[in-house]
Amino acid sequence: MKKYIFTIIALLSIYIVSAQKTKADKFYQLGNYTRAIKAYSADTTKAYNQKMIAKSYHNLENYDMAIAHYKKAIVIDSTIQLQKFELAKIYFQVKQFETSANLYNKLIEQDSINPTFYFNLGLVYDHMGKKPLAYANYEKAYEVDSNYLKASYKLATAALLNHRYEHCKELIEKGLAINPNNLDFINLYAVYNYDLSHYEEAIKYFKILINNKQTSATIYRRLGICYYNSNMYIEASKAFEQQKIREPRNPEVYNYLGLCYNKIGDYEKALENLNKAVILKTLTFEEEYEALAFCYQQMKDYKQALKYYELTLKENPKKYILHYKIAITADKCYTDPKKVLPYYEKADHHFAGNNMFKRMITKRLKELNAEIVANTP
């Protein structure tokens, strides 16, 4: 009879514990973490309950308590890797990198063919500034599982940064073969082609990114440069206009827009954007000034063109071609040969030999001197 009673009590205990666990699991699954903690705490002798208490605290962003309960779970059962894995991730999250690295190394000792352990250890070393160790672990993750795209992406990025273009391309193409819609690899392929000036290919991949709602200022900037260098100035201006929306205080985008509109022949818009670039830029205005000068020249406003060519020369005195541009602009600006002559004399000083510019300057100097003599009473 006593044996029968003890059996009933034991079965009831198992039922109660099982019911309590089911209740706690339900609280956890529904995101009611505080009640889940209370329910799991009914029996803290089990590693599972300690682990779930830790996970609940983690979800509540109480990392100290999460760490404490993961440690308790490991004390109860040190053979279960999951607790150590979760603990390593939390240590990484709270920037305790050394402790996280130590745990990952122990996990690798127990399971040397788990690519995630190597990859996560690589991330830890990356944050510690130990780039060679990080790279070695990304390589190991990829070696263990060549389908592990996060690792191959890290390796491809490193290859691109170090100008190892063939290796980079190989990794990207393998990654896209596994998942053709992986936006990280599509972005990397776009940048790879951009860096190598393969503008047509780069445009194709940047457009895929934009069609997938990847619309950062950097993407539009690079797309604009690709179009500009492909002589597709209308498309370039559209891309730079999108960049301008996202970076309204970036002088470079206004400069590019000015250059585009100069090429298109919309000089009013070119002036508007180039002037904005000058206002925003704080270091050098050489490109903007020269583009403004060209724009005013096309509009036959030679006084303004002369002003901006002279400002360009101040920014870059070694750009001798500017002396010639200044001289021919002054020639159109002034009717008095005495005013024009000093510009050509100065230009003549900067050109030697028998090149085209020297010949044109010499010819014009003779003409101006003849005009001055002819006009002298």
Short mmCIF file of N, CA and C in Angstrom, two decimals, residues 8-108:
data_model
loop_
_atom_site.label_atom_id
_atom_site.label_comp_id
_atom_site.label_asym_id
_atom_site.label_seq_id
_atom_site.Cartn_x
_atom_site.Cartn_y
_atom_site.Cartn_z
N ILE A 8 2.09 7.00 -6.60
CA ILE A 8 1.12 8.05 -6.96
C ILE A 8 1.73 9.44 -6.73
N ILE A 9 2.40 9.60 -5.58
CA ILE A 9 3.03 10.90 -5.26
C ILE A 9 4.09 11.25 -6.31
N ALA A 10 4.90 10.23 -6.68
CA ALA A 10 5.95 10.46 -7.68
C ALA A 10 5.36 10.88 -9.02
N LEU A 11 4.28 10.17 -9.40
CA LEU A 11 3.63 10.50 -10.68
C LEU A 11 3.01 11.89 -10.65
N LEU A 12 2.41 12.22 -9.49
CA LEU A 12 1.84 13.57 -9.34
C LEU A 12 2.92 14.65 -9.43
N SER A 13 4.06 14.36 -8.81
CA SER A 13 5.18 15.32 -8.84
C SER A 13 5.66 15.54 -10.27
N ILE A 14 5.79 14.43 -11.00
CA ILE A 14 6.23 14.53 -12.40
C ILE A 14 5.22 15.34 -13.20
N TYR A 15 3.92 15.07 -12.94
CA TYR A 15 2.87 15.78 -13.66
C TYR A 15 2.91 17.28 -13.37
N ILE A 16 3.08 17.61 -12.07
CA ILE A 16 3.11 19.03 -11.66
C ILE A 16 4.30 19.75 -12.30
N VAL A 17 5.47 19.08 -12.24
CA VAL A 17 6.69 19.68 -12.82
C VAL A 17 6.52 19.86 -14.32
N SER A 18 5.95 18.82 -14.97
CA SER A 18 5.73 18.89 -16.42
C SER A 18 4.76 20.01 -16.77
N ALA A 19 3.69 20.13 -15.96
CA ALA A 19 2.70 21.19 -16.20
C ALA A 19 3.32 22.56 -16.00
N GLN A 20 4.17 22.66 -14.96
CA GLN A 20 4.85 23.92 -14.67
C GLN A 20 5.77 24.31 -15.83
N LYS A 21 6.49 23.31 -16.37
CA LYS A 21 7.40 23.55 -17.49
C LYS A 21 6.62 24.00 -18.72
N THR A 22 5.50 23.31 -18.99
CA THR A 22 4.67 23.67 -20.14
C THR A 22 4.15 25.10 -20.00
N LYS A 23 3.72 25.45 -18.80
CA LYS A 23 3.22 26.79 -18.51
C LYS A 23 4.32 27.83 -18.71
N ALA A 24 5.51 27.52 -18.20
CA ALA A 24 6.65 28.44 -18.32
C ALA A 24 7.03 28.62 -19.78
N ASP A 25 7.07 27.51 -20.53
CA ASP A 25 7.40 27.58 -21.96
C ASP A 25 6.41 28.45 -22.71
N LYS A 26 5.13 28.32 -22.34
CA LYS A 26 4.10 29.11 -23.00
C LYS A 26 4.30 30.60 -22.73
N PHE A 27 4.61 30.94 -21.48
CA PHE A 27 4.89 32.34 -21.14
C PHE A 27 6.07 32.86 -21.97
N TYR A 28 7.10 32.05 -22.08
CA TYR A 28 8.31 32.46 -22.81
C TYR A 28 7.98 32.68 -24.30
N GLN A 29 7.27 31.72 -24.88
CA GLN A 29 6.96 31.79 -26.31
C GLN A 29 6.09 33.00 -26.64
N LEU A 30 5.26 33.43 -25.69
CA LEU A 30 4.39 34.59 -25.90
C LEU A 30 5.06 35.90 -25.52
N GLY A 31 6.32 35.82 -25.09
CA GLY A 31 7.06 37.04 -24.76
C GLY A 31 6.77 37.59 -23.39
N ASN A 32 6.13 36.80 -22.53
CA ASN A 32 5.83 37.23 -21.16
C ASN A 32 6.99 36.76 -20.27
N TYR A 33 8.13 37.44 -20.40
CA TYR A 33 9.38 36.92 -19.85
C TYR A 33 9.44 36.96 -18.32
N THR A 34 8.87 37.97 -17.71
CA THR A 34 8.90 38.06 -16.25
C THR A 34 8.12 36.90 -15.62
N ARG A 35 6.94 36.60 -16.19
CA ARG A 35 6.16 35.46 -15.67
C ARG A 35 6.85 34.13 -16.00
N ALA A 36 7.54 34.09 -17.14
CA ALA A 36 8.29 32.88 -17.50
C ALA A 36 9.39 32.62 -16.48
N ILE A 37 10.10 33.68 -16.09
CA ILE A 37 11.17 33.55 -15.09
C ILE A 37 10.61 32.98 -13.78
N LYS A 38 9.47 33.53 -13.38
CA LYS A 38 8.85 33.07 -12.13
C LYS A 38 8.47 31.59 -12.23
N ALA A 39 7.93 31.19 -13.38
CA ALA A 39 7.50 29.80 -13.55
C ALA A 39 8.70 28.85 -13.61
N TYR A 40 9.74 29.23 -14.35
CA TYR A 40 10.94 28.38 -14.43
C TYR A 40 11.65 28.28 -13.08
N SER A 41 11.53 29.34 -12.29
CA SER A 41 12.22 29.37 -10.98
C SER A 41 11.62 28.41 -9.97
N ALA A 42 10.49 27.79 -10.30
CA ALA A 42 9.88 26.79 -9.40
C ALA A 42 10.80 25.59 -9.22
N ASP A 43 11.69 25.37 -10.22
CA ASP A 43 12.66 24.27 -10.09
C ASP A 43 13.97 24.71 -10.75
N THR A 44 14.89 25.17 -9.92
CA THR A 44 16.17 25.68 -10.45
C THR A 44 17.27 24.63 -10.43
N THR A 45 16.89 23.38 -10.22
CA THR A 45 17.90 22.31 -10.21
C THR A 45 18.16 21.76 -11.61
N LYS A 46 17.34 22.16 -12.56
CA LYS A 46 17.47 21.65 -13.92
C LYS A 46 18.19 22.67 -14.82
N ALA A 47 19.12 22.15 -15.62
CA ALA A 47 19.89 23.01 -16.53
C ALA A 47 18.96 23.72 -17.52
N TYR A 48 17.92 23.00 -17.98
CA TYR A 48 16.98 23.58 -18.94
C TYR A 48 16.31 24.83 -18.35
N ASN A 49 15.84 24.73 -17.12
CA ASN A 49 15.16 25.86 -16.49
C ASN A 49 16.11 27.04 -16.31
N GLN A 50 17.34 26.76 -15.89
CA GLN A 50 18.33 27.83 -15.72
C GLN A 50 18.61 28.51 -17.07
N LYS A 51 18.71 27.68 -18.10
CA LYS A 51 18.95 28.23 -19.45
C LYS A 51 17.79 29.13 -19.87
N MET A 52 16.56 28.69 -19.63
CA MET A 52 15.39 29.48 -20.04
C MET A 52 15.24 30.75 -19.21
N ILE A 53 15.62 30.68 -17.94
CA ILE A 53 15.64 31.90 -17.11
C ILE A 53 16.65 32.88 -17.71
N ALA A 54 17.82 32.35 -18.09
CA ALA A 54 18.85 33.20 -18.70
C ALA A 54 18.35 33.83 -19.99
N LYS A 55 17.69 33.01 -20.84
CA LYS A 55 17.17 33.54 -22.11
C LYS A 55 16.10 34.61 -21.87
N SER A 56 15.29 34.40 -20.85
CA SER A 56 14.25 35.39 -20.52
C SER A 56 14.88 36.70 -20.09
N TYR A 57 15.90 36.61 -19.21
CA TYR A 57 16.60 37.83 -18.79
C TYR A 57 17.29 38.52 -19.98
N HIS A 58 17.82 37.69 -20.87
CA HIS A 58 18.46 38.24 -22.07
C HIS A 58 17.47 39.06 -22.89
N ASN A 59 16.27 38.50 -23.06
CA ASN A 59 15.23 39.21 -23.81
C ASN A 59 14.76 40.48 -23.10
N LEU A 60 14.90 40.49 -21.78
CA LEU A 60 14.57 41.70 -21.01
C LEU A 60 15.75 42.67 -20.95
N GLU A 61 16.86 42.29 -21.63
CA GLU A 61 18.10 43.09 -21.69
C GLU A 61 18.74 43.26 -20.32
N ASN A 62 18.50 42.30 -19.44
CA ASN A 62 19.18 42.26 -18.14
C ASN A 62 20.34 41.27 -18.29
N TYR A 63 21.44 41.78 -18.85
CA TYR A 63 22.53 40.89 -19.28
C TYR A 63 23.28 40.27 -18.10
N ASP A 64 23.40 41.01 -17.01
CA ASP A 64 24.11 40.46 -15.84
C ASP A 64 23.39 39.22 -15.30
N MET A 65 22.06 39.31 -15.20
CA MET A 65 21.29 38.17 -14.70
C MET A 65 21.30 37.02 -15.72
N ALA A 66 21.28 37.36 -16.99
CA ALA A 66 21.35 36.33 -18.03
C ALA A 66 22.66 35.56 -17.92
N ILE A 67 23.77 36.29 -17.77
CA ILE A 67 25.08 35.65 -17.63
C ILE A 67 25.11 34.75 -16.40
N ALA A 68 24.58 35.27 -15.28
CA ALA A 68 24.58 34.50 -14.02
C ALA A 68 23.84 33.18 -14.17
N HIS A 69 22.70 33.19 -14.85
CA HIS A 69 21.91 31.96 -14.97
C HIS A 69 22.46 31.01 -16.03
N TYR A 70 23.10 31.54 -17.07
CA TYR A 70 23.79 30.64 -18.01
C TYR A 70 24.92 29.91 -17.30
N LYS A 71 25.63 30.63 -16.43
CA LYS A 71 26.71 29.99 -15.65
C LYS A 71 26.15 28.87 -14.76
N LYS A 72 24.99 29.13 -14.15
CA LYS A 72 24.37 28.10 -13.30
C LYS A 72 23.97 26.89 -14.14
N ALA A 73 23.47 27.13 -15.34
CA ALA A 73 23.09 26.02 -16.22
C ALA A 73 24.31 25.18 -16.58
N ILE A 74 25.45 25.84 -16.81
CA ILE A 74 26.69 25.13 -17.16
C ILE A 74 27.20 24.32 -15.97
N VAL A 75 27.06 24.88 -14.77
CA VAL A 75 27.47 24.14 -13.56
C VAL A 75 26.66 22.86 -13.42
N ILE A 76 25.36 22.95 -13.70
CA ILE A 76 24.48 21.77 -13.59
C ILE A 76 24.82 20.74 -14.67
N ASP A 77 25.06 21.22 -15.90
CA ASP A 77 25.39 20.29 -16.99
C ASP A 77 26.38 20.96 -17.93
N SER A 78 27.64 20.64 -17.74
CA SER A 78 28.71 21.28 -18.53
C SER A 78 28.87 20.64 -19.91
N THR A 79 28.12 19.58 -20.19
CA THR A 79 28.27 18.89 -21.48
C THR A 79 27.43 19.54 -22.58
N ILE A 80 26.45 20.33 -22.21
CA ILE A 80 25.57 20.94 -23.21
C ILE A 80 26.23 22.20 -23.78
N GLN A 81 26.51 22.16 -25.07
CA GLN A 81 27.22 23.27 -25.73
C GLN A 81 26.36 24.53 -25.84
N LEU A 82 25.05 24.34 -25.94
CA LEU A 82 24.17 25.48 -26.21
C LEU A 82 24.31 26.58 -25.18
N GLN A 83 24.41 26.20 -23.89
CA GLN A 83 24.56 27.21 -22.84
C GLN A 83 25.84 28.03 -23.05
N LYS A 84 26.93 27.33 -23.35
CA LYS A 84 28.22 28.01 -23.56
C LYS A 84 28.15 28.93 -24.79
N PHE A 85 27.48 28.44 -25.82
CA PHE A 85 27.34 29.22 -27.05
C PHE A 85 26.57 30.51 -26.79
N GLU A 86 25.44 30.38 -26.09
CA GLU A 86 24.63 31.56 -25.77
C GLU A 86 25.40 32.52 -24.87
N LEU A 87 26.14 31.97 -23.93
CA LEU A 87 26.93 32.80 -23.01
C LEU A 87 28.02 33.54 -23.77
N ALA A 88 28.68 32.86 -24.71
CA ALA A 88 29.72 33.51 -25.52
C ALA A 88 29.13 34.68 -26.31
N LYS A 89 27.91 34.49 -26.83
CA LYS A 89 27.25 35.56 -27.60
C LYS A 89 26.92 36.76 -26.72
N ILE A 90 26.48 36.49 -25.48
CA ILE A 90 26.16 37.60 -24.57
C ILE A 90 27.43 38.36 -24.18
N TYR A 91 28.49 37.64 -23.89
CA TYR A 91 29.75 38.32 -23.55
C TYR A 91 30.21 39.23 -24.70
N PHE A 92 30.00 38.77 -25.93
CA PHE A 92 30.32 39.60 -27.09
C PHE A 92 29.43 40.84 -27.12
N GLN A 93 28.16 40.63 -26.83
CA GLN A 93 27.18 41.72 -26.86
C GLN A 93 27.52 42.80 -25.83
N VAL A 94 28.02 42.39 -24.66
CA VAL A 94 28.34 43.36 -23.60
C VAL A 94 29.81 43.79 -23.66
N LYS A 95 30.46 43.44 -24.79
CA LYS A 95 31.84 43.88 -25.06
C LYS A 95 32.88 43.28 -24.13
N GLN A 96 32.60 42.13 -23.56
CA GLN A 96 33.61 41.39 -22.81
C GLN A 96 34.28 40.41 -23.79
N PHE A 97 35.11 40.99 -24.66
CA PHE A 97 35.60 40.24 -25.82
C PHE A 97 36.55 39.10 -25.44
N GLU A 98 37.44 39.35 -24.49
CA GLU A 98 38.38 38.29 -24.09
C GLU A 98 37.64 37.05 -23.59
N THR A 99 36.65 37.29 -22.72
CA THR A 99 35.87 36.18 -22.16
C THR A 99 35.10 35.45 -23.26
N SER A 100 34.53 36.23 -24.17
CA SER A 100 33.80 35.64 -25.29
C SER A 100 34.74 34.79 -26.16
N ALA A 101 35.92 35.31 -26.45
CA ALA A 101 36.90 34.58 -27.28
C ALA A 101 37.31 33.27 -26.60
N ASN A 102 37.53 33.33 -25.29
CA ASN A 102 37.92 32.12 -24.55
C ASN A 102 36.84 31.04 -24.66
N LEU A 103 35.58 31.46 -24.53
CA LEU A 103 34.48 30.50 -24.63
C LEU A 103 34.38 29.89 -26.03
N TYR A 104 34.53 30.74 -27.05
CA TYR A 104 34.47 30.21 -28.42
C TYR A 104 35.61 29.23 -28.69
N ASN A 105 36.79 29.55 -28.17
CA ASN A 105 37.92 28.62 -28.35
C ASN A 105 37.65 27.28 -27.68
N LYS A 106 37.00 27.31 -26.51
CA LYS A 106 36.64 26.06 -25.83
C LYS A 106 35.58 25.29 -26.62
N LEU A 107 34.64 26.02 -27.19
CA LEU A 107 33.61 25.37 -28.02
C LEU A 107 34.24 24.71 -29.25
N ILE A 108 35.23 25.38 -29.83
CA ILE A 108 35.92 24.83 -31.01
C ILE A 108 36.69 23.57 -30.64
#
